[in-house]
Amino acid sequence: MSTNDLLGDSARRLSPQATPTGSTLGMLAEHIRADIRQNLRVPEYMIGVVAIPVLLFAMFGLPESGQIMPDGTDVGAMMFASLSCYGVVSLAIFTFGVDIAQERGKGWVRGLRATPMPMWVYFAGKSAMALVFSAVILLVMYVVAVLGGTEFDLARLARTAAVLLAGALAFAPLGFALAYWTRP
């Protein structure tokens, strides 16, 4: 006699739309996808994370674009790097930390501990989400800068982007720490 025979009609069945992730990496990919979708659905998140640095750059960086410093650096490119750094750091520390503190306050993290998902997947997924939104900040800032007439040395731009994306991963643990040291 099988388990389904014993349970009768109340046997547990998967939803027709359910797809198994297959592995821990599959869980990580699903968690990243879910976090990105969740934050894209909140317009305030995108305004706070992406639009504020872009608006600051448009107000303070674009008017100075084309002016060359003595070392040959375009002031607009320097302001691009500075305000992109502001956007990435504020995302990684403050926005990111606030999200985790709110999830912790709602009991979401405690609920996740009752699932088979390892907690490192939660933290790695949040860090990857911060990396994705950091890349979005850099991309939107770059488009605005180019449309505004800022000229870039592509090698310097690539190095700057790599350092800023690494910075997002470096500052994410600080956001985690703030989220766990403070109350929501």
GROMACS .gro file of N, CA, C and O in nm, residues 24-126:
model
  412
   24THR      N    1   2.079   2.387  -0.472
   24THR     CA    2   2.096   2.507  -0.391
   24THR      C    3   2.120   2.628  -0.481
   24THR      O    4   2.070   2.737  -0.455
   25LEU      N    5   2.194   2.608  -0.590
   25LEU     CA    6   2.216   2.718  -0.684
   25LEU      C    7   2.086   2.758  -0.752
   25LEU      O    8   2.064   2.875  -0.782
   26GLY      N    9   1.998   2.660  -0.773
   26GLY     CA   10   1.867   2.691  -0.827
   26GLY      C   11   1.786   2.775  -0.730
   26GLY      O   12   1.714   2.867  -0.769
   27MET      N   13   1.796   2.741  -0.600
   27MET     CA   14   1.729   2.822  -0.498
   27MET      C   15   1.784   2.964  -0.497
   27MET      O   16   1.709   3.061  -0.485
   28LEU      N   17   1.916   2.975  -0.511
   28LEU     CA   18   1.978   3.107  -0.513
   28LEU      C   19   1.928   3.188  -0.632
   28LEU      O   20   1.892   3.305  -0.618
   29ALA      N   21   1.922   3.127  -0.749
   29ALA     CA   22   1.873   3.197  -0.868
   29ALA      C   23   1.728   3.241  -0.850
   29ALA      O   24   1.691   3.354  -0.886
   30GLU      N   25   1.645   3.156  -0.793
   30GLU     CA   26   1.505   3.192  -0.770
   30GLU      C   27   1.493   3.304  -0.667
   30GLU      O   28   1.409   3.393  -0.680
   31HIS      N   29   1.577   3.300  -0.565
   31HIS     CA   30   1.573   3.404  -0.462
   31HIS      C   31   1.614   3.539  -0.521
   31HIS      O   32   1.552   3.642  -0.494
   32ILE      N   33   1.719   3.539  -0.604
   32ILE     CA   34   1.763   3.662  -0.669
   32ILE      C   35   1.651   3.716  -0.758
   32ILE      O   36   1.619   3.835  -0.754
   33ARG      N   37   1.592   3.629  -0.837
   33ARG     CA   38   1.484   3.670  -0.928
   33ARG      C   39   1.366   3.727  -0.849
   33ARG      O   40   1.311   3.831  -0.884
   34ALA      N   41   1.330   3.662  -0.740
   34ALA     CA   42   1.217   3.709  -0.659
   34ALA      C   43   1.247   3.844  -0.595
   34ALA      O   44   1.161   3.932  -0.591
   35ASP      N   45   1.369   3.862  -0.544
   35ASP     CA   46   1.407   3.990  -0.483
   35ASP      C   47   1.405   4.103  -0.584
   35ASP      O   48   1.358   4.214  -0.555
   36ILE      N   49   1.457   4.077  -0.702
   36ILE     CA   50   1.458   4.181  -0.807
   36ILE      C   51   1.316   4.217  -0.846
   36ILE      O   52   1.282   4.336  -0.854
   37ARG      N   53   1.232   4.117  -0.867
   37ARG     CA   54   1.093   4.144  -0.904
   37ARG      C   55   1.020   4.220  -0.793
   37ARG      O   56   0.943   4.312  -0.820
   38GLN      N   57   1.044   4.183  -0.670
   38GLN     CA   58   0.980   4.249  -0.557
   38GLN      C   59   1.016   4.397  -0.554
   38GLN      O   60   0.930   4.483  -0.536
   39ASN      N   61   1.143   4.429  -0.573
   39ASN     CA   62   1.185   4.569  -0.568
   39ASN      C   63   1.145   4.647  -0.693
   39ASN      O   64   1.123   4.767  -0.685
   40LEU      N   65   1.136   4.581  -0.806
   40LEU     CA   66   1.090   4.650  -0.927
   40LEU      C   67   0.942   4.688  -0.917
   40LEU      O   68   0.898   4.783  -0.982
   41ARG      N   69   0.868   4.616  -0.838
   41ARG     CA   70   0.724   4.643  -0.823
   41ARG      C   71   0.695   4.761  -0.732
   41ARG      O   72   0.581   4.805  -0.724
   42VAL      N   73   0.797   4.811  -0.665
   42VAL     CA   74   0.778   4.923  -0.573
   42VAL      C   75   0.841   5.047  -0.638
   42VAL      O   76   0.964   5.061  -0.639
   43PRO      N   77   0.760   5.136  -0.694
   43PRO     CA   78   0.816   5.253  -0.763
   43PRO      C   79   0.903   5.339  -0.672
   43PRO      O   80   1.003   5.396  -0.718
   44GLU      N   81   0.869   5.349  -0.545
   44GLU     CA   82   0.947   5.429  -0.453
   44GLU      C   83   1.090   5.378  -0.439
   44GLU      O   84   1.183   5.454  -0.419
   45TYR      N   85   1.105   5.246  -0.449
   45TYR     CA   86   1.238   5.187  -0.440
   45TYR      C   87   1.324   5.234  -0.557
   45TYR      O   88   1.437   5.277  -0.538
   46MET      N   89   1.269   5.225  -0.676
   46MET     CA   90   1.345   5.265  -0.795
   46MET      C   91   1.375   5.415  -0.792
   46MET      O   92   1.482   5.457  -0.833
   47ILE      N   93   1.282   5.494  -0.742
   47ILE     CA   94   1.306   5.639  -0.734
   47ILE      C   95   1.418   5.667  -0.635
   47ILE      O   96   1.512   5.741  -0.665
   48GLY      N   97   1.411   5.605  -0.518
   48GLY     CA   98   1.513   5.629  -0.417
   48GLY      C   99   1.649   5.574  -0.454
   48GLY      O  100   1.752   5.636  -0.425
   49VAL      N  101   1.651   5.460  -0.518
   49VAL     CA  102   1.778   5.394  -0.547
   49VAL      C  103   1.841   5.446  -0.676
   49VAL      O  104   1.960   5.475  -0.679
   50VAL      N  105   1.763   5.459  -0.781
   50VAL     CA  106   1.820   5.494  -0.911
   50VAL      C  107   1.801   5.642  -0.944
   50VAL      O  108   1.895   5.710  -0.985
   51ALA      N  109   1.683   5.694  -0.925
   51ALA     CA  110   1.653   5.829  -0.972
   51ALA      C  111   1.727   5.938  -0.894
   51ALA      O  112   1.770   6.037  -0.954
   52ILE      N  113   1.743   5.922  -0.765
   52ILE     CA  114   1.808   6.028  -0.686
   52ILE      C  115   1.952   6.051  -0.731
   52ILE      O  116   1.990   6.166  -0.758
   53PRO      N  117   2.037   5.948  -0.742
   53PRO     CA  118   2.173   5.975  -0.791
   53PRO      C  119   2.174   6.033  -0.932
   53PRO      O  120   2.256   6.121  -0.963
   54VAL      N  121   2.083   5.987  -1.017
   54VAL     CA  122   2.078   6.038  -1.154
   54VAL      C  123   2.038   6.185  -1.154
   54VAL      O  124   2.096   6.267  -1.226
   55LEU      N  125   1.937   6.220  -1.074
   55LEU     CA  126   1.896   6.360  -1.066
   55LEU      C  127   2.007   6.449  -1.011
   55LEU      O  128   2.028   6.561  -1.059
   56LEU      N  129   2.077   6.402  -0.909
   56LEU     CA  130   2.189   6.479  -0.855
   56LEU      C  131   2.298   6.499  -0.961
   56LEU      O  132   2.355   6.608  -0.974
   57PHE      N  133   2.323   6.395  -1.038
   57PHE     CA  134   2.422   6.408  -1.146
   57PHE      C  135   2.374   6.506  -1.252
   57PHE      O  136   2.451   6.589  -1.301
   58ALA      N  137   2.246   6.499  -1.287
   58ALA     CA  138   2.192   6.591  -1.387
   58ALA      C  139   2.200   6.736  -1.338
   58ALA      O  140   2.226   6.827  -1.418
   59MET      N  141   2.181   6.758  -1.210
   59MET     CA  142   2.184   6.894  -1.155
   59MET      C  143   2.326   6.947  -1.137
   59MET      O  144   2.353   7.064  -1.163
   60PHE      N  145   2.419   6.861  -1.090
   60PHE     CA  146   2.551   6.909  -1.055
   60PHE      C  147   2.662   6.864  -1.149
   60PHE      O  148   2.763   6.932  -1.162
   61GLY      N  149   2.645   6.750  -1.214
   61GLY     CA  150   2.751   6.697  -1.300
   61GLY      C  151   2.740   6.743  -1.444
   61GLY      O  152   2.840   6.782  -1.506
   62LEU      N  153   2.620   6.741  -1.500
   62LEU     CA  154   2.605   6.776  -1.641
   62LEU      C  155   2.640   6.922  -1.671
   62LEU      O  156   2.702   6.948  -1.775
   63PRO      N  157   2.605   7.018  -1.585
   63PRO     CA  158   2.645   7.156  -1.617
   63PRO      C  159   2.797   7.175  -1.623
   63PRO      O  160   2.845   7.264  -1.691
   64GLU      N  161   2.871   7.091  -1.553
   64GLU     CA  162   3.017   7.101  -1.551
   64GLU      C  163   3.083   7.013  -1.656
   64GLU      O  164   3.204   7.013  -1.671
   65SER      N  165   3.004   6.936  -1.728
   65SER     CA  166   3.057   6.844  -1.828
   65SER      C  167   3.127   6.922  -1.939
   65SER      O  168   3.078   7.026  -1.984
   66GLY      N  169   3.240   6.873  -1.980
   66GLY     CA  170   3.316   6.941  -2.085
   66GLY      C  171   3.429   7.025  -2.028
   66GLY      O  172   3.523   7.057  -2.100
   67GLN      N  173   3.422   7.062  -1.903
   67GLN     CA  174   3.532   7.134  -1.840
   67GLN      C  175   3.640   7.033  -1.805
   67GLN      O  176   3.613   6.928  -1.747
   68ILE      N  177   3.761   7.064  -1.840
   68ILE     CA  178   3.872   6.971  -1.822
   68ILE      C  179   3.960   7.018  -1.706
   68ILE      O  180   3.999   7.136  -1.700
   69MET      N  181   3.990   6.925  -1.618
   69MET     CA  182   4.080   6.954  -1.505
   69MET      C  183   4.224   6.951  -1.555
   69MET      O  184   4.252   6.901  -1.664
   70PRO      N  185   4.319   7.003  -1.477
   70PRO     CA  186   4.459   7.007  -1.522
   70PRO      C  187   4.517   6.870  -1.559
   70PRO      O  188   4.604   6.861  -1.645
   71ASP      N  189   4.469   6.763  -1.496
   71ASP     CA  190   4.522   6.630  -1.529
   71ASP      C  191   4.453   6.568  -1.650
   71ASP      O  192   4.482   6.455  -1.687
   72GLY      N  193   4.359   6.641  -1.711
   72GLY     CA  194   4.292   6.592  -1.831
   72GLY      C  195   4.159   6.524  -1.806
   72GLY      O  196   4.096   6.475  -1.899
   73THR      N  197   4.116   6.519  -1.682
   73THR     CA  198   3.989   6.454  -1.647
   73THR      C  199   3.874   6.549  -1.673
   73THR      O  200   3.878   6.665  -1.633
   74ASP      N  201   3.771   6.498  -1.739
   74ASP     CA  202   3.648   6.575  -1.760
   74ASP      C  203   3.576   6.584  -1.626
   74ASP      O  204   3.558   6.484  -1.556
   75VAL      N  205   3.534   6.704  -1.587
   75VAL     CA  206   3.466   6.723  -1.459
   75VAL      C  207   3.336   6.643  -1.457
   75VAL      O  208   3.299   6.587  -1.353
   76GLY      N  209   3.268   6.634  -1.570
   76GLY     CA  210   3.145   6.554  -1.577
   76GLY      C  211   3.173   6.408  -1.548
   76GLY      O  212   3.096   6.341  -1.479
   77ALA      N  213   3.285   6.355  -1.599
   77ALA     CA  214   3.321   6.215  -1.573
   77ALA      C  215   3.355   6.195  -1.426
   77ALA      O  216   3.322   6.092  -1.366
   78MET      N  217   3.422   6.295  -1.367
   78MET     CA  218   3.454   6.285  -1.225
   78MET      C  219   3.327   6.288  -1.140
   78MET      O  220   3.313   6.211  -1.045
   79MET      N  221   3.233   6.374  -1.177
   79MET     CA  222   3.105   6.380  -1.105
   79MET      C  223   3.025   6.251  -1.126
   79MET      O  224   2.955   6.207  -1.036
   80PHE      N  225   3.038   6.192  -1.246
   80PHE     CA  226   2.975   6.062  -1.272
   80PHE      C  227   3.025   5.959  -1.172
   80PHE      O  228   2.947   5.887  -1.110
   81ALA      N  229   3.157   5.952  -1.157
   81ALA     CA  230   3.216   5.855  -1.064
   81ALA      C  231   3.173   5.884  -0.920
   81ALA      O  232   3.136   5.792  -0.845
   82SER      N  233   3.174   6.011  -0.881
   82SER     CA  234   3.140   6.047  -0.744
   82SER      C  235   2.994   6.016  -0.710
   82SER      O  236   2.965   5.955  -0.607
   83LEU      N  237   2.903   6.056  -0.797
   83LEU     CA  238   2.761   6.034  -0.767
   83LEU      C  239   2.719   5.889  -0.790
   83LEU      O  240   2.626   5.842  -0.726
   84SER      N  241   2.789   5.818  -0.878
   84SER     CA  242   2.765   5.674  -0.890
   84SER      C  243   2.807   5.604  -0.762
   84SER      O  244   2.739   5.512  -0.714
   85CYS      N  245   2.919   5.647  -0.706
   85CYS     CA  246   2.964   5.592  -0.578
   85CYS      C  247   2.862   5.619  -0.470
   85CYS      O  248   2.829   5.530  -0.389
   86TYR      N  249   2.810   5.740  -0.466
   86TYR     CA  250   2.705   5.774  -0.369
   86TYR      C  251   2.586   5.679  -0.386
   86TYR      O  252   2.534   5.626  -0.287
   87GLY      N  253   2.542   5.657  -0.509
   87GLY     CA  254   2.427   5.571  -0.533
   87GLY      C  255   2.452   5.427  -0.490
   87GLY      O  256   2.368   5.365  -0.425
   88VAL      N  257   2.568   5.375  -0.523
   88VAL     CA  258   2.600   5.236  -0.490
   88VAL      C  259   2.616   5.217  -0.340
   88VAL      O  260   2.563   5.121  -0.282
   89VAL      N  261   2.685   5.309  -0.274
   89VAL     CA  262   2.706   5.295  -0.129
   89VAL      C  263   2.575   5.312  -0.054
   89VAL      O  264   2.545   5.238   0.040
   90SER      N  265   2.494   5.411  -0.094
   90SER     CA  266   2.367   5.429  -0.024
   90SER      C  267   2.274   5.310  -0.048
   90SER      O  268   2.201   5.270   0.043
   91LEU      N  269   2.279   5.250  -0.166
   91LEU     CA  270   2.201   5.128  -0.191
   91LEU      C  271   2.249   5.016  -0.100
   91LEU      O  272   2.169   4.952  -0.032
   92ALA      N  273   2.378   4.992  -0.098
   92ALA     CA  274   2.433   4.878  -0.025
   92ALA      C  275   2.416   4.892   0.126
   92ALA      O  276   2.389   4.794   0.194
   93ILE      N  277   2.431   5.012   0.178
   93ILE     CA  278   2.424   5.028   0.324
   93ILE      C  279   2.283   5.058   0.371
   93ILE      O  280   2.226   4.985   0.451
   94PHE      N  281   2.228   5.165   0.322
   94PHE     CA  282   2.104   5.215   0.381
   94PHE      C  283   1.979   5.147   0.326
   94PHE      O  284   1.902   5.088   0.401
   95THR      N  285   1.959   5.154   0.197
   95THR     CA  286   1.839   5.095   0.139
   95THR      C  287   1.835   4.946   0.164
   95THR      O  288   1.733   4.890   0.203
   96PHE      N  289   1.948   4.882   0.142
   96PHE     CA  290   1.961   4.740   0.160
   96PHE      C  291   1.940   4.701   0.306
   96PHE      O  292   1.866   4.608   0.338
   97GLY      N  293   2.004   4.774   0.397
   97GLY     CA  294   1.989   4.746   0.540
   97GLY      C  295   1.848   4.767   0.589
   97GLY      O  296   1.797   4.690   0.671
   98VAL      N  297   1.781   4.871   0.539
   98VAL     CA  298   1.642   4.897   0.579
   98VAL      C  299   1.552   4.783   0.535
   98VAL      O  300   1.465   4.737   0.611
   99ASP      N  301   1.571   4.734   0.412
   99ASP     CA  302   1.489   4.623   0.363
   99ASP      C  303   1.504   4.499   0.452
   99ASP      O  304   1.406   4.434   0.487
  100ILE      N  305   1.626   4.468   0.488
  100ILE     CA  306   1.650   4.348   0.570
  100ILE      C  307   1.595   4.369   0.711
  100ILE      O  308   1.536   4.277   0.768
  101ALA      N  309   1.611   4.489   0.765
  101ALA     CA  310   1.557   4.516   0.899
  101ALA      C  311   1.405   4.503   0.898
  101ALA      O  312   1.346   4.449   0.993
  102GLN      N  313   1.340   4.551   0.793
  102GLN     CA  314   1.194   4.539   0.784
  102GLN      C  315   1.152   4.393   0.771
  102GLN      O  316   1.055   4.350   0.835
  103GLU      N  317   1.223   4.315   0.690
  103GLU     CA  318   1.191   4.173   0.677
  103GLU      C  319   1.213   4.102   0.810
  103GLU      O  320   1.135   4.014   0.847
  104ARG      N  321   1.318   4.138   0.881
  104ARG     CA  322   1.343   4.079   1.011
  104ARG      C  323   1.232   4.115   1.109
  104ARG      O  324   1.185   4.031   1.185
  105GLY      N  325   1.187   4.240   1.105
  105GLY     CA  326   1.080   4.284   1.195
  105GLY      C  327   0.948   4.216   1.167
  105GLY      O  328   0.867   4.195   1.257
  106LYS      N  329   0.923   4.181   1.042
  106LYS     CA  330   0.799   4.113   1.005
  106LYS      C  331   0.804   3.963   1.032
  106LYS      O  332   0.705   3.893   1.013
  107GLY      N  333   0.920   3.913   1.072
  107GLY     CA  334   0.934   3.770   1.100
  107GLY      C  335   0.968   3.688   0.977
  107GLY      O  336   0.970   3.565   0.982
  108TRP      N  337   0.998   3.755   0.866
  108TRP     CA  338   1.026   3.685   0.742
  108TRP      C  339   1.153   3.600   0.753
  108TRP      O  340   1.155   3.485   0.710
  109VAL      N  341   1.257   3.654   0.814
  109VAL     CA  342   1.383   3.581   0.827
  109VAL      C  343   1.364   3.459   0.917
  109VAL      O  344   1.415   3.350   0.887
  110ARG      N  345   1.288   3.474   1.023
  110ARG     CA  346   1.261   3.361   1.112
  110ARG      C  347   1.183   3.253   1.037
  110ARG      O  348   1.208   3.134   1.053
  111GLY      N  349   1.089   3.295   0.954
  111GLY     CA  350   1.013   3.199   0.873
  111GLY      C  351   1.101   3.127   0.773
  111GLY      O  352   1.082   3.008   0.746
  112LEU      N  353   1.197   3.197   0.715
  112LEU     CA  354   1.288   3.133   0.619
  112LEU      C  355   1.374   3.026   0.686
  112LEU      O  356   1.411   2.928   0.622
  113ARG      N  357   1.404   3.046   0.813
  113ARG     CA  358   1.485   2.945   0.883
  113ARG      C  359   1.411   2.812   0.897
  113ARG      O  360   1.473   2.709   0.918
  114ALA      N  361   1.279   2.816   0.886
  114ALA     CA  362   1.201   2.693   0.896
  114ALA      C  363   1.191   2.620   0.762
  114ALA      O  364   1.136   2.511   0.756
  115THR      N  365   1.246   2.680   0.658
  115THR     CA  366   1.243   2.616   0.526
  115THR      C  367   1.375   2.544   0.501
  115THR      O  368   1.472   2.565   0.573
  116PRO      N  369   1.380   2.462   0.398
  116PRO     CA  370   1.506   2.394   0.368
  116PRO      C  371   1.613   2.485   0.307
  116PRO      O  372   1.725   2.442   0.287
  117MET      N  373   1.578   2.610   0.280
  117MET     CA  374   1.674   2.700   0.219
  117MET      C  375   1.783   2.739   0.319
  117MET      O  376   1.753   2.787   0.428
  118PRO      N  377   1.910   2.719   0.284
  118PRO     CA  378   2.018   2.762   0.374
  118PRO      C  379   2.019   2.914   0.385
  118PRO      O  380   1.989   2.985   0.289
  119MET      N  381   2.057   2.966   0.501
  119MET     CA  382   2.056   3.110   0.521
  119MET      C  383   2.159   3.181   0.433
  119MET      O  384   2.142   3.297   0.399
  120TRP      N  385   2.264   3.113   0.395
  120TRP     CA  386   2.362   3.177   0.308
  120TRP      C  387   2.298   3.212   0.174
  120TRP      O  388   2.339   3.310   0.109
  121VAL      N  389   2.198   3.136   0.131
  121VAL     CA  390   2.128   3.166   0.006
  121VAL      C  391   2.055   3.299   0.020
  121VAL      O  392   2.053   3.381  -0.073
  122TYR      N  393   1.994   3.323   0.136
  122TYR     CA  394   1.925   3.449   0.161
  122TYR      C  395   2.023   3.566   0.151
  122TYR      O  396   1.997   3.664   0.081
  123PHE      N  397   2.136   3.556   0.219
  123PHE     CA  398   2.234   3.664   0.219
  123PHE      C  399   2.300   3.681   0.082
  123PHE      O  400   2.320   3.793   0.035
  124ALA      N  401   2.333   3.571   0.017
  124ALA     CA  402   2.394   3.580  -0.116
  124ALA      C  403   2.294   3.637  -0.217
  124ALA      O  404   2.332   3.716  -0.304
  125GLY      N  405   2.167   3.599  -0.204
  125GLY     CA  406   2.065   3.653  -0.293
  125GLY      C  407   2.047   3.802  -0.276
  125GLY      O  408   2.034   3.877  -0.374
  126LYS      N  409   2.046   3.848  -0.152
  126LYS     CA  410   2.035   3.992  -0.126
  126LYS      C  411   2.157   4.066  -0.179
  126LYS      O  412   2.145   4.175  -0.236
   0.00000   0.00000   0.00000
